[in-house]
Coordinates of C-alpha atoms in Angstrom, one line a residue:
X102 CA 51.6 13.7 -33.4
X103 CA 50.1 10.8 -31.7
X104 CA 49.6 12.6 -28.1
X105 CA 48.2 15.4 -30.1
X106 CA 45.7 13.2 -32.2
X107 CA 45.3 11.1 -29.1
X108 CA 44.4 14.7 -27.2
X109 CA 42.1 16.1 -29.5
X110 CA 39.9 12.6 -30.6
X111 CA 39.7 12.6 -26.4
X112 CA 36.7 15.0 -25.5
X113 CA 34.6 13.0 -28.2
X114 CA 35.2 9.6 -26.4
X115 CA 34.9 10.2 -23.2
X116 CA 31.0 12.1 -24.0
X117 CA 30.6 8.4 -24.6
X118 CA 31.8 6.8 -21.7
X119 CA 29.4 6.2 -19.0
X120 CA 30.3 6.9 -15.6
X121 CA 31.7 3.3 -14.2
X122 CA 29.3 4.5 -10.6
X123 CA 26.5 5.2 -13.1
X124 CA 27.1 2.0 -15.1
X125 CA 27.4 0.0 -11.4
X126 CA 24.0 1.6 -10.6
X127 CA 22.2 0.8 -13.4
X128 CA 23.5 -2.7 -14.1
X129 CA 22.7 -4.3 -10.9
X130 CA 19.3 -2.5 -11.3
X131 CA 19.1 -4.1 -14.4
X132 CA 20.2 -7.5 -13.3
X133 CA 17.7 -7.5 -10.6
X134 CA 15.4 -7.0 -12.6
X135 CA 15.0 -10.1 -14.1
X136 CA 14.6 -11.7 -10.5
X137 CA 11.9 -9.2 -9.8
X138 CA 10.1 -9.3 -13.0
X139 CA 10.1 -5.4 -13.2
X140 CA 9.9 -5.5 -16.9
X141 CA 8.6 -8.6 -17.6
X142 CA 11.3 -9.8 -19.8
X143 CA 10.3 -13.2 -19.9
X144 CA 6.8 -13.4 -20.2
X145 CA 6.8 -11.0 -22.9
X146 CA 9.4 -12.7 -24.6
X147 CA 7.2 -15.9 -24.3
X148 CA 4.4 -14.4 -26.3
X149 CA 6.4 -13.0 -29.2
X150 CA 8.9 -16.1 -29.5
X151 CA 8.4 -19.1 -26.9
X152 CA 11.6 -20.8 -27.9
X153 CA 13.4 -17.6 -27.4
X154 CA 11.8 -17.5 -23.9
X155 CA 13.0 -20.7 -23.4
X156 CA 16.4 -19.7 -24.0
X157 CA 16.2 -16.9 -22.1
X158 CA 15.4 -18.2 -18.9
X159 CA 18.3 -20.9 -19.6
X160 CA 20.4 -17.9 -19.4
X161 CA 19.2 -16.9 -16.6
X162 CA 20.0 -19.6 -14.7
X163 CA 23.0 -19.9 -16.4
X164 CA 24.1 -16.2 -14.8
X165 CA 22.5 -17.2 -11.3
X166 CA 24.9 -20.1 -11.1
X167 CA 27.8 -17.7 -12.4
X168 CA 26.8 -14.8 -9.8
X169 CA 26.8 -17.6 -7.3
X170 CA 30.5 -19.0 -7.8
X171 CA 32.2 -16.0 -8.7
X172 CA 30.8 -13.8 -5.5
X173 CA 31.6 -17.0 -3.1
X174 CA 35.4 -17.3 -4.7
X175 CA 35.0 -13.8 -3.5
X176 CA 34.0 -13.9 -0.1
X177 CA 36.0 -15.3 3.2
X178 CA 33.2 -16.5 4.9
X179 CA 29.2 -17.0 4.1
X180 CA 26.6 -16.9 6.6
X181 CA 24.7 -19.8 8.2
X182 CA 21.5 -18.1 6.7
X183 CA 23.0 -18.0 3.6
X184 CA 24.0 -21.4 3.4
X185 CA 20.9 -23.3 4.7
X186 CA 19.3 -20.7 1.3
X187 CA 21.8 -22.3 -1.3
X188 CA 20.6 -26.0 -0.2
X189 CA 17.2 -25.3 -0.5
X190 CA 17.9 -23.6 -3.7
X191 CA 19.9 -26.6 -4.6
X192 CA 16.8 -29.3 -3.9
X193 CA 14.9 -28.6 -6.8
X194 CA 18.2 -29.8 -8.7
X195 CA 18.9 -33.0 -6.1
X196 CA 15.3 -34.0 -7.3
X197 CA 16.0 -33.8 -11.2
X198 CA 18.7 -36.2 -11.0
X199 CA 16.7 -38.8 -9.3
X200 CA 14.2 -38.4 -11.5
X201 CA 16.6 -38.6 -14.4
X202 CA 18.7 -41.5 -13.0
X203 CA 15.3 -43.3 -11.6
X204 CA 14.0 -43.3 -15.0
X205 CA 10.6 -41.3 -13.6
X206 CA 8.3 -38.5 -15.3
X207 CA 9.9 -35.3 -15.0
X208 CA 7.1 -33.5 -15.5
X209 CA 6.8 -29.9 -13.8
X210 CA 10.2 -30.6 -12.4
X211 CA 12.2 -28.4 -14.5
X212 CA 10.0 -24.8 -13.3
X213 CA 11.5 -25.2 -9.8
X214 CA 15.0 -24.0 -11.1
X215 CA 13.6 -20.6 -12.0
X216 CA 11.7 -20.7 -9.2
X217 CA 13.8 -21.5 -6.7
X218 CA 16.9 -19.9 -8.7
X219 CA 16.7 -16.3 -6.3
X220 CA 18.2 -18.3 -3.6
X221 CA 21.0 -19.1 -5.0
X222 CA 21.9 -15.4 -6.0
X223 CA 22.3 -15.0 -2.0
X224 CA 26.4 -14.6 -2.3
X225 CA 26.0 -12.5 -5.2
X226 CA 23.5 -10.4 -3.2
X227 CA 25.6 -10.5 0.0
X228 CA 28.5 -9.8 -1.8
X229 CA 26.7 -6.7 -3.0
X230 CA 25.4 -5.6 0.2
X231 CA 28.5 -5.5 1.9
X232 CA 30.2 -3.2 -0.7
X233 CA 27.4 -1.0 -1.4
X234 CA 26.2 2.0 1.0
X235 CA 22.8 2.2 2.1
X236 CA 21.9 5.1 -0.3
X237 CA 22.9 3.0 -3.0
X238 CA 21.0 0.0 -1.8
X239 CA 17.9 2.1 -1.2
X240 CA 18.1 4.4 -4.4
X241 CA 18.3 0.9 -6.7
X242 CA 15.0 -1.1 -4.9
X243 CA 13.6 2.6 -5.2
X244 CA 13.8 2.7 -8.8
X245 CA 12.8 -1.0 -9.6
X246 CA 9.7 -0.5 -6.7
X247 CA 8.5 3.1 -8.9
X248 CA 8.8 1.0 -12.1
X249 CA 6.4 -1.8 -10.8
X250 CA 3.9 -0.1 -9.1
X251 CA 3.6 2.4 -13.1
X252 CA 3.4 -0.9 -14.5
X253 CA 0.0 -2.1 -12.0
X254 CA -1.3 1.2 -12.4
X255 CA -1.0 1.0 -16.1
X256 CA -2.3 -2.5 -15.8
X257 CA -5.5 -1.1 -13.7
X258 CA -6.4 1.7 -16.5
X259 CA -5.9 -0.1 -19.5
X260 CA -7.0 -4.0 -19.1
X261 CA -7.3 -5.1 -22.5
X262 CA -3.9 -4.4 -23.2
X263 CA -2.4 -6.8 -20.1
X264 CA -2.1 -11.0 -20.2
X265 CA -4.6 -13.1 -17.9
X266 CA -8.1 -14.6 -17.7
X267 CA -9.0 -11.3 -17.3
X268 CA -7.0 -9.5 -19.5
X269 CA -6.7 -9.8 -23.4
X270 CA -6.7 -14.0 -22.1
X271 CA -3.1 -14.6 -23.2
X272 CA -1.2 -17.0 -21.0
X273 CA 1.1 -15.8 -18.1
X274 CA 4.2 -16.4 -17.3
X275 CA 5.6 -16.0 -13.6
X276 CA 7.1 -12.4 -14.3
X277 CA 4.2 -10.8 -15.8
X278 CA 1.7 -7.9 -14.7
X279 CA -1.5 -9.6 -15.0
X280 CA -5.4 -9.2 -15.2
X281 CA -6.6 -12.2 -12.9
X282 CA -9.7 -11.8 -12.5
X283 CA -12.7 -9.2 -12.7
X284 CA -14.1 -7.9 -9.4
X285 CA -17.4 -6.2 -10.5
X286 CA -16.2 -3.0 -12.9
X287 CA -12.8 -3.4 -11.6
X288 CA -10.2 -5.2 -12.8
X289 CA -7.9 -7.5 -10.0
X290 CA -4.4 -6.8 -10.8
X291 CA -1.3 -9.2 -10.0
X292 CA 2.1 -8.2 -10.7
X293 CA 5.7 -9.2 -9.2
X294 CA 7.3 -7.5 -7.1
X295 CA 4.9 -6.9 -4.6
X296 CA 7.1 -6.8 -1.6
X297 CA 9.3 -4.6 -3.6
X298 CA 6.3 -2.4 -3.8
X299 CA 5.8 -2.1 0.1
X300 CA 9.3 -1.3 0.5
X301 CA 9.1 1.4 -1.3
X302 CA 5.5 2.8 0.6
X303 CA 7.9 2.2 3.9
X304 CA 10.8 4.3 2.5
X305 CA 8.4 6.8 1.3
X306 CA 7.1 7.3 4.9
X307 CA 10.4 7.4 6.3
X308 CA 11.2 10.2 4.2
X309 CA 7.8 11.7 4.9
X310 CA 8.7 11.6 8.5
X311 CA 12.5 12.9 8.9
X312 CA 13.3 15.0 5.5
X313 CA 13.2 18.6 5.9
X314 CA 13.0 19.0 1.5
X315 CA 11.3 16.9 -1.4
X316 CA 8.1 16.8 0.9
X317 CA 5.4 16.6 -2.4
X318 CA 7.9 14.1 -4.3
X319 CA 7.2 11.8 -1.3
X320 CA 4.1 12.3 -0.7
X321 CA 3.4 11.6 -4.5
X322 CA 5.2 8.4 -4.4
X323 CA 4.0 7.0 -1.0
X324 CA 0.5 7.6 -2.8
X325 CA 1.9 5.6 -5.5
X326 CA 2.8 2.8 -3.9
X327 CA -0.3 2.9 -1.9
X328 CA -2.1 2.5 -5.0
X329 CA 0.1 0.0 -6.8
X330 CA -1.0 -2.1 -3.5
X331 CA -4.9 -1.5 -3.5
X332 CA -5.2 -2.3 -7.2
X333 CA -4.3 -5.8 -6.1
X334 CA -7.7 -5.8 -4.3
X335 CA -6.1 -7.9 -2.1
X336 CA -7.2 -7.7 1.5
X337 CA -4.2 -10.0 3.2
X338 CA -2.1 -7.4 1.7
X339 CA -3.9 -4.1 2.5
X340 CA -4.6 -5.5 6.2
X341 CA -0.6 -6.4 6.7
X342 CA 0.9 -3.3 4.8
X343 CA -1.8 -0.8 7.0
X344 CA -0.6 -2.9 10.4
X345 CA 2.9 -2.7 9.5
X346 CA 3.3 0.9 7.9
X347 CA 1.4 1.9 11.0
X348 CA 4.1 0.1 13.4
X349 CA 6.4 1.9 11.6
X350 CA 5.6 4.7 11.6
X351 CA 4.6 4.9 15.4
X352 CA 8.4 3.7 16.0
X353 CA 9.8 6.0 13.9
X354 CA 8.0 9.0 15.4
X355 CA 8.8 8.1 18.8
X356 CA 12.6 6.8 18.1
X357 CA 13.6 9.4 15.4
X358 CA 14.7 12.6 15.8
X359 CA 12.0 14.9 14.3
X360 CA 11.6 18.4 15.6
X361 CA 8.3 18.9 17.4
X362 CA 7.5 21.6 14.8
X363 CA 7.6 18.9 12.0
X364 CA 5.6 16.0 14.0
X365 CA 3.1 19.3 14.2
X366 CA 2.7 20.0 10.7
X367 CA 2.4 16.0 9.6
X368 CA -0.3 16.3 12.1
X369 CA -2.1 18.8 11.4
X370 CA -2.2 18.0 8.0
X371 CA -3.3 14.3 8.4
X372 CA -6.1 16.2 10.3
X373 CA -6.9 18.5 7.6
X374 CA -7.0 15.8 4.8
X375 CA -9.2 13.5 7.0
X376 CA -11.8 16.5 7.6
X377 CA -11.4 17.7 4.4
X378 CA -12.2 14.2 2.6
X379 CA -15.2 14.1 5.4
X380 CA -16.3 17.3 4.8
X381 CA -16.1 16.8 0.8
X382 CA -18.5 13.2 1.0
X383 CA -20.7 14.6 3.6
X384 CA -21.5 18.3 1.4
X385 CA -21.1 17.4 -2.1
X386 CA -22.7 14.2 -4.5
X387 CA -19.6 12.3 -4.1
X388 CA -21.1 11.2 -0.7
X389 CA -23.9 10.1 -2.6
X390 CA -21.5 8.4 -5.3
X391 CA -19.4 6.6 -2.7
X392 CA -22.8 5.2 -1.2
X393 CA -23.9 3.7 -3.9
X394 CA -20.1 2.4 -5.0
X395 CA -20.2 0.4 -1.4
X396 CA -23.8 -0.6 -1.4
X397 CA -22.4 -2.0 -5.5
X398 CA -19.8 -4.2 -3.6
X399 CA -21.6 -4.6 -0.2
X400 CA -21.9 -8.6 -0.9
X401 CA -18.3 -9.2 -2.5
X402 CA -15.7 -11.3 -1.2
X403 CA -12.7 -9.0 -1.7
X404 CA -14.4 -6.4 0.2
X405 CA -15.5 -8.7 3.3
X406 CA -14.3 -10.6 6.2
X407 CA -15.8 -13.7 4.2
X408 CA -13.3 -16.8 5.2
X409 CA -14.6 -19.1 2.6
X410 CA -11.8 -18.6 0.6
X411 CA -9.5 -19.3 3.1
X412 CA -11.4 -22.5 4.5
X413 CA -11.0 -23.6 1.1
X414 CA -7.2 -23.1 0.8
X415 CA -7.3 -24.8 4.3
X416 CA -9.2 -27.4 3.1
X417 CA -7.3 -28.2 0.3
X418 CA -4.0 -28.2 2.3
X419 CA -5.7 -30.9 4.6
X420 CA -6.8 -33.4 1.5
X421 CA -3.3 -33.2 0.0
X422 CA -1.3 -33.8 3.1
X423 CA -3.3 -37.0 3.6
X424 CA -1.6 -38.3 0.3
X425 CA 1.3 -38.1 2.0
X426 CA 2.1 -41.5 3.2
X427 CA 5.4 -42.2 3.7
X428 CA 8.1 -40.7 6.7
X429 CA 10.8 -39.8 3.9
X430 CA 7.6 -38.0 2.1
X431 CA 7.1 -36.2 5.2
X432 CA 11.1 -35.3 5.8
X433 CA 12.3 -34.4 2.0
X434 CA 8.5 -33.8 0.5
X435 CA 6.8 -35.6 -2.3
X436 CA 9.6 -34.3 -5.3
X437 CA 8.9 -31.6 -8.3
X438 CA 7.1 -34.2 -10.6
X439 CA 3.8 -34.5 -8.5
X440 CA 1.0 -33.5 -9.8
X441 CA -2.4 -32.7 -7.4
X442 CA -6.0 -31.7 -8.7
X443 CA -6.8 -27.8 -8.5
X444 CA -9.8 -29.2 -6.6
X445 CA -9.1 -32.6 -4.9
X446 CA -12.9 -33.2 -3.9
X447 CA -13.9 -33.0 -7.5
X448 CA -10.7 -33.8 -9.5
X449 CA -10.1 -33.1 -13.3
X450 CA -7.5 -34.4 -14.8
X451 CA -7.5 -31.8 -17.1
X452 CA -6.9 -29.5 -13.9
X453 CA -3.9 -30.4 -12.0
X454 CA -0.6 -28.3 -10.3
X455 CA 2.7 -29.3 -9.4
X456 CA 2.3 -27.7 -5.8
X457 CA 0.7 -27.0 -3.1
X458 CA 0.0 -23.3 -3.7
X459 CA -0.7 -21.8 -0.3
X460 CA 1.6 -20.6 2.4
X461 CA 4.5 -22.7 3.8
X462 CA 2.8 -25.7 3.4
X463 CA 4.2 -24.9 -0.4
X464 CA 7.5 -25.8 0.8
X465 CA 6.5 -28.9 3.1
X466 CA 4.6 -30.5 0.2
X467 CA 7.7 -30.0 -2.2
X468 CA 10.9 -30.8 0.3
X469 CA 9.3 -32.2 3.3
X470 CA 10.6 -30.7 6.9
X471 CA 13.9 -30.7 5.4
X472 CA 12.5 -28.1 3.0
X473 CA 10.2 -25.7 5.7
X474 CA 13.0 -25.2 7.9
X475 CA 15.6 -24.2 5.5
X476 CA 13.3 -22.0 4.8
X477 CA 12.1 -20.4 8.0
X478 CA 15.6 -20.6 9.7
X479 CA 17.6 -19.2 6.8
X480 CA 14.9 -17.2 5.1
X481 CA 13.4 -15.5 7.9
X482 CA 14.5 -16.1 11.5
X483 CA 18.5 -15.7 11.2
X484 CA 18.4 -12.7 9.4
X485 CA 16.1 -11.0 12.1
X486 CA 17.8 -12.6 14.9
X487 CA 21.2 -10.6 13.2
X488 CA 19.2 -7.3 13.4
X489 CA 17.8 -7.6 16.5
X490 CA 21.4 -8.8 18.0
X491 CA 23.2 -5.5 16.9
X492 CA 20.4 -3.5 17.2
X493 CA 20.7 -2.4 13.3
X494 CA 18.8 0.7 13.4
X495 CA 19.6 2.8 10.1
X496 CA 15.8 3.4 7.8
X497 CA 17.3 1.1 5.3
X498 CA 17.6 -1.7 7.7
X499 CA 14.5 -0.7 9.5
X500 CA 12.9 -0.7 6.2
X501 CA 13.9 -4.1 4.9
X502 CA 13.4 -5.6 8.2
X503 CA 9.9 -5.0 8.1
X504 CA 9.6 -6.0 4.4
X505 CA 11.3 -9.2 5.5
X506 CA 8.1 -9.5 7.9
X507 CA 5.8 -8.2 5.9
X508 CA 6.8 -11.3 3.3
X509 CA 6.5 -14.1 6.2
X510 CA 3.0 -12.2 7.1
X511 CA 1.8 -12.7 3.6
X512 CA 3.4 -15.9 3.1
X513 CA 1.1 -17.6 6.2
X514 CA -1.4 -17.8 4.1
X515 CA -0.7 -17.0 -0.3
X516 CA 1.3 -17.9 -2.7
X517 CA 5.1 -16.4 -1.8
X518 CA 7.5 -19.3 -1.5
X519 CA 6.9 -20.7 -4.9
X520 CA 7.6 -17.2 -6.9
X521 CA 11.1 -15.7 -8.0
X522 CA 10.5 -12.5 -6.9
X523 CA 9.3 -13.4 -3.1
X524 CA 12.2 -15.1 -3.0
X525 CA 14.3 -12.8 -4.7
X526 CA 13.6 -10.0 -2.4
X527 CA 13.9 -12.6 1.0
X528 CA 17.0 -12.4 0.1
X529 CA 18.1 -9.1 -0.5
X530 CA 16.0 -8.6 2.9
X531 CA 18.4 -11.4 4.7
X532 CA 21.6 -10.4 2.7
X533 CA 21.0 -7.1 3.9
X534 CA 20.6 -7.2 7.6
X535 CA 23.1 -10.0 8.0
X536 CA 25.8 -8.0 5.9
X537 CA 25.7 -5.1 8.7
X538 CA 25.2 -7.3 11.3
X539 CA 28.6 -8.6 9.9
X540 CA 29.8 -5.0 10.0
X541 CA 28.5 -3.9 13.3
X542 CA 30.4 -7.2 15.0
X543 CA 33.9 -6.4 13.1
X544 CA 33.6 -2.7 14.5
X545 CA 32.7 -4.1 18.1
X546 CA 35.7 -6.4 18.0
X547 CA 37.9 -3.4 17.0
X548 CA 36.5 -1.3 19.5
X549 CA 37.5 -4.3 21.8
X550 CA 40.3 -4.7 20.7
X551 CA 41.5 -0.7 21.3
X552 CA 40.0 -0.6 24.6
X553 CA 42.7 0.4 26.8
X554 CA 43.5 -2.3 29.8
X555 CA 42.2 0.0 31.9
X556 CA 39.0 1.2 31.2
X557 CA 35.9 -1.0 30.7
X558 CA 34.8 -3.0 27.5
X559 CA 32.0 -2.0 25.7
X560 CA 29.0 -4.1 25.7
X561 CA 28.0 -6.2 22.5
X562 CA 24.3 -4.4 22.7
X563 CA 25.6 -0.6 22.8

């Protein structure tokens, strides 16, 4: 009677159950998420109920530190990247507690957890990485990437409805899709998740490239993704994603194995679309439309070679570095509690950061040398080093390779460093290429190992 109840209440379960691959897939994409601000969890959370925002991001940190622990109990060995990651991940914290002990301000100090707090997930990340395929991997970033750039498109139609000085004027927190500014009818849109968004244009054109089905799907999304970047009306970004999809693709179409029929059709209907689009401003009053669009924005920064903006950010990195007095300021930085004007040659005190915004110098200013090579050596140059050592050469590693440069690129001269989801996708970047560089050594050595006496050892670079 019990087997029989059990049997028959069965079938109505287990339409319940979800899938334990499906539940995998969706809970990592979920938990990555909040790194990436995809859903903006936190700042929308901070609007409705700040104390709950508070608690939330608590939490968070609370579940980066358990990730961290559990997936390092888990794994034999971490690599050097990974490590040099966790102790600049860990600084932020080393600077709290002499603060705390010292008796000094602690102002500002307590933001660099969460900002800092996707470098410690590298274990977790690494952990995942090296039990995941890479159609899992890719299909995961794919689905967060789609979400984000909806969500800046969304943000570019409908203003009113989005935080910022430009939007509805709501404060922002770090994780939301925002209005920042106004650039003549149209609206400047900054979101996270930006680098997520390129990775997704670069998957988009692989796909374009090698897949014989799903052609418009592609097509649709690289367009997408394309937008999701423009909207930004950000020209470091549009410069560096045009150079690098372009590099791309050009290695991809001489490396790949497309059939010349296919490289013919993608040609001729690039050609098509370019002489189409020609023929359609040239013949028809969207010529004249377009004309008077450019002549509209003919003296606007965004749409110029106009460096003043970037003389300024160089300007301002000069004036704060010569407050730096000290050689342990120089070596482990001037702390988390320092606070500098927004504009040092006319300061308000009403107007002050606790950083140095732009480019690596957002690092140096915080943690000194100490800090900027943690950074670069862990971050970015080990993890490409791994990739180019074992000649990874699968799309996904291809893709996130160039993601990973795309980030240093932008990182030269914005803000990147200081931002969860920079960081966040650094290290799935790193985690990623040094987890099959892992892989591709431990099949070498068995293909060493298994080489008869006899017969000659394959070389590391084959």
């Amino acid at each position: 009677m019990v087997a029989a109840s059990g049997a028959s209440g069965a079938p109505g379960r287990s339409d319940m159950i979800i899938p334990r691959d499906q539940l995998d897939y969706w809970g990592y994409a979920a938990l990555f998420s909040l790194y990436l601000g995809s859903f903006s969890l936190f700042g929308t959370l901070d609007r409705l109920a700040p104390g709950a925002a508070t608690s939330a991001l608590l939490l968070w940190l609370g579940l980066t530190w358990l990730g961290g622990a559990l997936a390092l109990l888990h794994l034999r060995s971490l690599p050097l990247a990974g490590t040099l990651l966790i102790l600049l991940g860990l600084m932020p914290y080393g600077y709290f507690a002499w603060l705390y002990l010292s008796g000094a301000p602690m102002v500002g100090a307590f933001s660099y957890f969460y900002k800092f707090a996707s470098l410690l997930c590298f274990p977790a990340v690494y952990l995942w990485c090296l039990r995941r395929p890479d159609a899992r991997i890719e299909g995961t970033l794919l689905v967060l990437a789609t979400v984000v750039a909806l969500r800046a498109l969304l943000a570019f139609a409908v203003p009113g409805l989005h935080p910022g000085r430009g939007g509805n004027g709501h404060e922002i927190m770090w994780d939301d899709v925002n209005i920042y500014e106004w650039i003549g009818p149209l609206p400047r849109v900054f979101y996270p998740g930006t680098a997520l968004v390129f990775f997704g244009l670069v998957v988009s054109a692989e796909r374009i490239m090698t897949r014989g089905t799903g052609m418009r799907l592609e097509v649709a999304r690289a367009l997408l993704f394309t937008a999701a970047l423009g909207v930004t009306l950000t020209r470091g970004f549009l410069i560096a994603a045009v150079a690098l999809i372009g590099l791309y693709v050009g290695l991809r179409w001489l490396t790949s194995h497309v059939t010349l029929a296919r490289r013919t059709r993608l040609l001729l209907g690039l050609t098509l679309l370019g002489l189409g689009g020609m023929v359609g401003v040239a013949a028809t009053p969207a010529g004249l439309t377009l004309s008077q669009v450019a002549e509209q924005y003919r003296g606007q920064e965004r749409f110029s070679l106009d460096t003043r903006n970037m003389d300024w950010r160089a300007e301002q990195v000069a004036l704060a570095f010569s407050l730096v007095q000290t050689p342990e300021q120089r070596w482990l930085g001037v702390g988390t509690n320092v606070t500098i004007p927004e504009d040092i040659k006319a300061p308000n005190p009403w107007e002050t950061t606790g950083e140095l915004h732009y480019s690596y110098h957002s690092v140096q200013w915080t943690f000194g040398y100490a800090g900027l090579t943690l950074l670069i050596v862990g971050g970015l140059i080990l993890p490409l080093l791994g990739a180019l050592r074992w000649r990874l050469r699968t799309p996904l590693a291809l893709a996130l390779g160039f993601t990973l440069v795309f980030i240093a690129i932008i990182g030269s001269y914005t803000i990147v460093f200081t931002n969860s989801d920079w960081n966040f996708m650094m290290v799935v970047c790193g985690a990623f290429l040094l987890a099959r560089a892992r892989q591709a050594a431990a099949e070498f050595r068995w293909f060493r190992q298994s080489t008869p006496s006899g017969l000659p050892a394959l070389e590391s670079h084959d």
